[in-house]
PDB file of C-alpha atoms and ligand atoms in Angstrom:
ATOM      1  CA  MET A   1       0.000   0.000   0.000  1.00 95.00           C
ATOM      2  CA  GLU A   2       1.257   3.485  -0.844  1.00 98.00           C
ATOM      3  CA  GLN A   3       2.762   5.577   1.933  1.00 98.00           C
ATOM      4  CA  THR A   4       3.532   9.271   2.213  1.00 98.00           C
ATOM      5  CA  PHE A   5       5.452  11.485   4.579  1.00 98.00           C
ATOM      6  CA  ILE A   6       4.046  14.572   6.293  1.00 98.00           C
ATOM      7  CA  ILE A   7       5.259  17.259   8.666  1.00 98.00           C
ATOM      8  CA  ILE A   8       2.787  19.245  10.748  1.00 99.00           C
ATOM      9  CA  LYS A   9       4.901  22.394  10.863  1.00 98.00           C
ATOM     10  CA  PRO A  10       5.848  24.291  14.046  1.00 98.00           C
ATOM     11  CA  GLU A  11       3.324  27.092  13.445  1.00 98.00           C
ATOM     12  CA  ALA A  12       0.526  24.517  13.355  1.00 98.00           C
ATOM     13  CA  VAL A  13       1.748  22.761  16.505  1.00 98.00           C
ATOM     14  CA  GLN A  14       1.984  26.128  18.239  1.00 98.00           C
ATOM     15  CA  ARG A  15      -1.596  26.978  17.205  1.00 98.00           C
ATOM     16  CA  GLY A  16      -2.971  23.683  18.521  1.00 98.00           C
ATOM     17  CA  LEU A  17      -3.948  22.329  15.099  1.00 98.00           C
ATOM     18  CA  VAL A  18      -2.345  18.864  15.361  1.00 98.00           C
ATOM     19  CA  GLY A  19      -5.579  17.055  16.237  1.00 98.00           C
ATOM     20  CA  GLU A  20      -7.609  18.849  13.566  1.00 98.00           C
ATOM     21  CA  ILE A  21      -5.059  18.084  10.837  1.00 98.00           C
ATOM     22  CA  LEU A  22      -4.709  14.399  11.786  1.00 98.00           C
ATOM     23  CA  ARG A  23      -8.515  14.169  11.993  1.00 98.00           C
ATOM     24  CA  ARG A  24      -8.788  15.246   8.350  1.00 98.00           C
ATOM     25  CA  PHE A  25      -6.316  12.598   7.169  1.00 98.00           C
ATOM     26  CA  GLU A  26      -8.043   9.892   9.210  1.00 98.00           C
ATOM     27  CA  ALA A  27     -11.512  11.011   8.093  1.00 98.00           C
ATOM     28  CA  LYS A  28     -10.353  10.600   4.494  1.00 98.00           C
ATOM     29  CA  GLY A  29      -9.595   6.958   5.266  1.00 98.00           C
ATOM     30  CA  LEU A  30      -5.821   7.105   5.509  1.00 98.00           C
ATOM     31  CA  LYS A  31      -3.968   5.190   8.218  1.00 98.00           C
ATOM     32  CA  ILE A  32      -1.354   6.745  10.500  1.00 98.00           C
ATOM     33  CA  ARG A  33       1.640   4.372  10.444  1.00 98.00           C
ATOM     34  CA  ARG A  34       4.253   6.519  12.194  1.00 98.00           C
ATOM     35  CA  LEU A  35       3.870   9.647  14.320  1.00 98.00           C
ATOM     36  CA  GLU A  36       6.441  11.567  16.319  1.00 98.00           C
ATOM     37  CA  MET A  37       6.879  15.043  17.756  1.00 98.00           C
ATOM     38  CA  ARG A  38      10.399  16.236  17.077  1.00 97.00           C
ATOM     39  CA  GLN A  39      12.448  19.412  16.864  1.00 98.00           C
ATOM     40  CA  ILE A  40      13.908  19.483  13.331  1.00 98.00           C
ATOM     41  CA  SER A  41      17.570  20.553  13.358  1.00 98.00           C
ATOM     42  CA  GLU A  42      18.876  23.188  10.967  1.00 97.00           C
ATOM     43  CA  GLU A  43      21.118  20.555   9.371  1.00 97.00           C
ATOM     44  CA  VAL A  44      18.200  18.218   8.603  1.00 97.00           C
ATOM     45  CA  ALA A  45      16.030  21.162   7.476  1.00 98.00           C
ATOM     46  CA  ARG A  46      18.723  22.214   4.968  1.00 97.00           C
ATOM     47  CA  GLU A  47      18.764  18.688   3.584  1.00 97.00           C
ATOM     48  CA  HIS A  48      14.977  18.312   3.494  1.00 97.00           C
ATOM     49  CA  TYR A  49      14.502  21.620   1.649  1.00 97.00           C
ATOM     50  CA  GLY A  50      17.820  21.403  -0.252  1.00 95.00           C
ATOM     51  CA  HIS A  51      16.077  21.729  -3.629  1.00 95.00           C
ATOM     52  CA  HIS A  52      15.010  25.250  -2.528  1.00 97.00           C
ATOM     53  CA  ALA A  53      18.478  26.340  -1.316  1.00 97.00           C
ATOM     54  CA  ASP A  54      18.885  28.931  -4.097  1.00 97.00           C
ATOM     55  CA  LYS A  55      15.440  30.519  -3.564  1.00 97.00           C
ATOM     56  CA  PRO A  56      15.045  33.914  -1.887  1.00 97.00           C
ATOM     57  CA  PHE A  57      12.630  32.458   0.673  1.00 97.00           C
ATOM     58  CA  PHE A  58      15.070  29.728   1.840  1.00 98.00           C
ATOM     59  CA  PRO A  59      16.297  31.475   5.052  1.00 97.00           C
ATOM     60  CA  GLU A  60      12.735  32.238   6.129  1.00 98.00           C
ATOM     61  CA  LEU A  61      11.677  28.674   5.313  1.00 98.00           C
ATOM     62  CA  LEU A  62      14.518  27.247   7.429  1.00 98.00           C
ATOM     63  CA  GLN A  63      13.595  29.564  10.279  1.00 98.00           C
ATOM     64  CA  ALA A  64       9.933  28.508  10.140  1.00 98.00           C
ATOM     65  CA  ILE A  65      10.519  24.749  10.020  1.00 98.00           C
ATOM     66  CA  THR A  66      12.982  24.860  12.953  1.00 98.00           C
ATOM     67  CA  ALA A  67      11.016  27.382  15.051  1.00 98.00           C
ATOM     68  CA  GLY A  68       9.740  24.763  17.511  1.00 98.00           C
ATOM     69  CA  PRO A  69       8.623  21.153  17.713  1.00 98.00           C
ATOM     70  CA  ALA A  70       6.980  19.654  14.622  1.00 98.00           C
ATOM     71  CA  VAL A  71       4.923  16.483  14.258  1.00 98.00           C
ATOM     72  CA  LEU A  72       6.275  14.029  11.692  1.00 98.00           C
ATOM     73  CA  GLY A  73       4.188  11.232  10.291  1.00 98.00           C
ATOM     74  CA  VAL A  74       3.832   8.440   7.772  1.00 98.00           C
ATOM     75  CA  LEU A  75       0.359   7.970   6.296  1.00 98.00           C
ATOM     76  CA  GLU A  76      -0.816   5.008   4.257  1.00 98.00           C
ATOM     77  CA  GLY A  77      -3.661   4.302   1.859  1.00 98.00           C
ATOM     78  CA  PRO A  78      -4.591   3.975  -1.819  1.00 98.00           C
ATOM     79  CA  ASP A  79      -3.037   6.864  -3.820  1.00 98.00           C
ATOM     80  CA  CYS A  80      -2.080   8.325  -0.452  1.00 98.00           C
ATOM     81  CA  ILE A  81       0.495  10.788  -1.880  1.00 98.00           C
ATOM     82  CA  ARG A  82      -2.000  12.528  -4.179  1.00 98.00           C
ATOM     83  CA  HIS A  83      -4.866  12.382  -1.682  1.00 98.00           C
ATOM     84  CA  VAL A  84      -2.748  14.071   0.971  1.00 98.00           C
ATOM     85  CA  ARG A  85      -1.569  16.790  -1.440  1.00 98.00           C
ATOM     86  CA  ASN A  86      -5.234  17.423  -2.339  1.00 98.00           C
ATOM     87  CA  LEU A  87      -6.241  17.665   1.326  1.00 98.00           C
ATOM     88  CA  VAL A  88      -3.314  20.023   2.031  1.00 98.00           C
ATOM     89  CA  GLY A  89      -4.071  22.388  -0.872  1.00 98.00           C
ATOM     90  CA  ALA A  90      -2.043  24.787  -2.996  1.00 98.00           C
ATOM     91  CA  THR A  91       1.353  26.012  -1.786  1.00 98.00           C
ATOM     92  CA  ASN A  92       0.390  29.691  -1.726  1.00 98.00           C
ATOM     93  CA  PRO A  93      -2.280  30.197   0.956  1.00 97.00           C
ATOM     94  CA  LEU A  94      -3.871  32.836  -1.294  1.00 97.00           C
ATOM     95  CA  GLU A  95      -4.515  30.152  -3.895  1.00 98.00           C
ATOM     96  CA  ALA A  96      -5.407  27.300  -1.534  1.00 98.00           C
ATOM     97  CA  GLN A  97      -9.138  26.642  -1.706  1.00 98.00           C
ATOM     98  CA  PRO A  98     -11.315  26.840   1.407  1.00 98.00           C
ATOM     99  CA  GLY A  99     -11.886  23.268   2.574  1.00 98.00           C
ATOM    100  CA  THR A 100      -8.208  22.400   2.197  1.00 98.00           C
ATOM    101  CA  ILE A 101      -5.893  22.553   5.211  1.00 98.00           C
ATOM    102  CA  ARG A 102      -3.962  25.518   3.841  1.00 98.00           C
ATOM    103  CA  GLY A 103      -7.149  27.155   2.555  1.00 98.00           C
ATOM    104  CA  ASP A 104      -8.647  26.946   6.032  1.00 98.00           C
ATOM    105  CA  PHE A 105      -5.635  27.630   8.277  1.00 98.00           C
ATOM    106  CA  ALA A 106      -2.857  29.482   6.396  1.00 98.00           C
ATOM    107  CA  THR A 107      -2.635  33.137   5.417  1.00 98.00           C
ATOM    108  CA  GLU A 108       0.903  33.742   4.156  1.00 97.00           C
ATOM    109  CA  LEU A 109       4.082  32.097   2.974  1.00 98.00           C
ATOM    110  CA  PRO A 110       6.201  30.437   4.270  1.00 98.00           C
ATOM    111  CA  TYR A 111       3.692  29.355   6.933  1.00 98.00           C
ATOM    112  CA  THR A 112       1.977  26.565   5.037  1.00 98.00           C
ATOM    113  CA  ILE A 113       0.945  24.465   8.084  1.00 98.00           C
ATOM    114  CA  VAL A 114       1.779  21.068   6.578  1.00 98.00           C
ATOM    115  CA  HIS A 115       4.522  19.574   4.420  1.00 98.00           C
ATOM    116  CA  ALA A 116       3.550  16.588   2.302  1.00 98.00           C
ATOM    117  CA  ALA A 117       5.763  14.562  -0.046  1.00 98.00           C
ATOM    118  CA  ASP A 118       4.932  15.252  -3.686  1.00 98.00           C
ATOM    119  CA  SER A 119       6.015  11.996  -5.423  1.00 98.00           C
ATOM    120  CA  PRO A 120       6.741   8.338  -4.621  1.00 98.00           C
ATOM    121  CA  GLU A 121      10.483   9.083  -4.865  1.00 97.00           C
ATOM    122  CA  ALA A 122      10.214  12.017  -2.438  1.00 97.00           C
ATOM    123  CA  ALA A 123       8.022  10.016  -0.038  1.00 98.00           C
ATOM    124  CA  ALA A 124      10.543   7.148   0.100  1.00 97.00           C
ATOM    125  CA  ALA A 125      13.511   9.495   0.562  1.00 97.00           C
ATOM    126  CA  GLU A 126      11.770  11.558   3.254  1.00 98.00           C
ATOM    127  CA  ILE A 127      10.568   8.497   5.225  1.00 98.00           C
ATOM    128  CA  GLN A 128      14.170   7.235   5.121  1.00 97.00           C
ATOM    129  CA  ARG A 129      15.554  10.648   6.157  1.00 96.00           C
ATOM    130  CA  PHE A 130      13.250  11.148   9.139  1.00 97.00           C
ATOM    131  CA  PHE A 131      12.425   7.617  10.284  1.00 97.00           C
ATOM    132  CA  GLY A 132      15.320   5.609   8.878  1.00 94.00           C
ATOM    133  CA  SER A 133      13.187   2.895   7.263  1.00 74.00           C
TER     134      SER A 133
HETATM  135  O1  LIG B 201       5.044  22.745   0.434  1.00 86.01           O
HETATM  136  P1  LIG B 201       4.839  22.562  -1.051  1.00 86.01           P
HETATM  137  O2  LIG B 201       5.379  21.247  -1.572  1.00 86.01           O
HETATM  138  O3  LIG B 201       3.415  22.799  -1.463  1.00 86.01           O
HETATM  139  O4  LIG B 201       5.664  23.736  -1.776  1.00 86.01           O
HETATM  140  P2  LIG B 201       7.181  23.841  -2.238  1.00 86.01           P
HETATM  141  O5  LIG B 201       7.204  24.603  -3.533  1.00 86.01           O
HETATM  142  O6  LIG B 201       7.852  22.512  -2.215  1.00 86.01           O
HETATM  143  O7  LIG B 201       7.818  24.817  -1.135  1.00 86.01           O
HETATM  144  C1  LIG B 201       8.186  24.300   0.123  1.00 86.01           C
HETATM  145  C2  LIG B 201       7.846  25.332   1.174  1.00 86.01           C
HETATM  146  O8  LIG B 201       8.611  26.513   0.926  1.00 86.01           O
HETATM  147  C3  LIG B 201       6.388  25.818   1.174  1.00 86.01           C
HETATM  148  O9  LIG B 201       5.520  24.938   1.864  1.00 86.01           O
HETATM  149  C4  LIG B 201       6.534  27.152   1.864  1.00 86.01           C
HETATM  150  O10 LIG B 201       6.680  26.971   3.278  1.00 86.01           O
HETATM  151  C5  LIG B 201       7.864  27.655   1.317  1.00 86.01           C
HETATM  152  N1  LIG B 201       7.693  28.548   0.143  1.00 86.01           N
HETATM  153  C6  LIG B 201       7.763  29.931   0.333  1.00 86.01           C
HETATM  154  O11 LIG B 201       7.944  30.397   1.451  1.00 86.01           O
HETATM  155  N2  LIG B 201       7.613  30.793  -0.750  1.00 86.01           N
HETATM  156  C7  LIG B 201       7.411  30.300  -1.986  1.00 86.01           C
HETATM  157  N3  LIG B 201       7.266  31.131  -3.015  1.00 86.01           N
HETATM  158  C8  LIG B 201       7.342  28.912  -2.189  1.00 86.01           C
HETATM  159  C9  LIG B 201       7.481  28.051  -1.097  1.00 86.01           C
HETATM  160 MG1  LIG B 202       7.269  20.548  -1.874  1.00 86.01          MG
END
């Protein structure tokens, strides 16, 4: 069964949105296979967002993802990667539709509430990076 990797970002943990976000994934029918609260180090954040290292928003993104504890998870279900991206919504909160997590809870970049892997290759690499298997 397909698996994906998610991070409930520090701003969402700080706002008390962990339960609401997990509820949406579970209500969809996806299974939580791994779940852990963890402070992401700057070193791991640089690796995780390495493909954005040359972007102007990179320093702010690093700051946001390391600002406090995050909740990391592995979700599982049919077409899980695409379902989770649909539930999360568009990257820019201005474009994320109401009803999506970002559409309902985010107002501005880089505070996008949730990270979700965007391909099978990314999901496998991110599960390995954060959970080691
Ligand atoms: O998170 P997602 O996969 O939807 O978007 P991304 O293009 O992979 O960007 C990763 C993260 O960088 C976003 O979730 C935002 O936190 C941040 N970002 C930003 O601050 N400004 C942008 N123009 C694009 C992304
Ligand atoms: Mg991405």
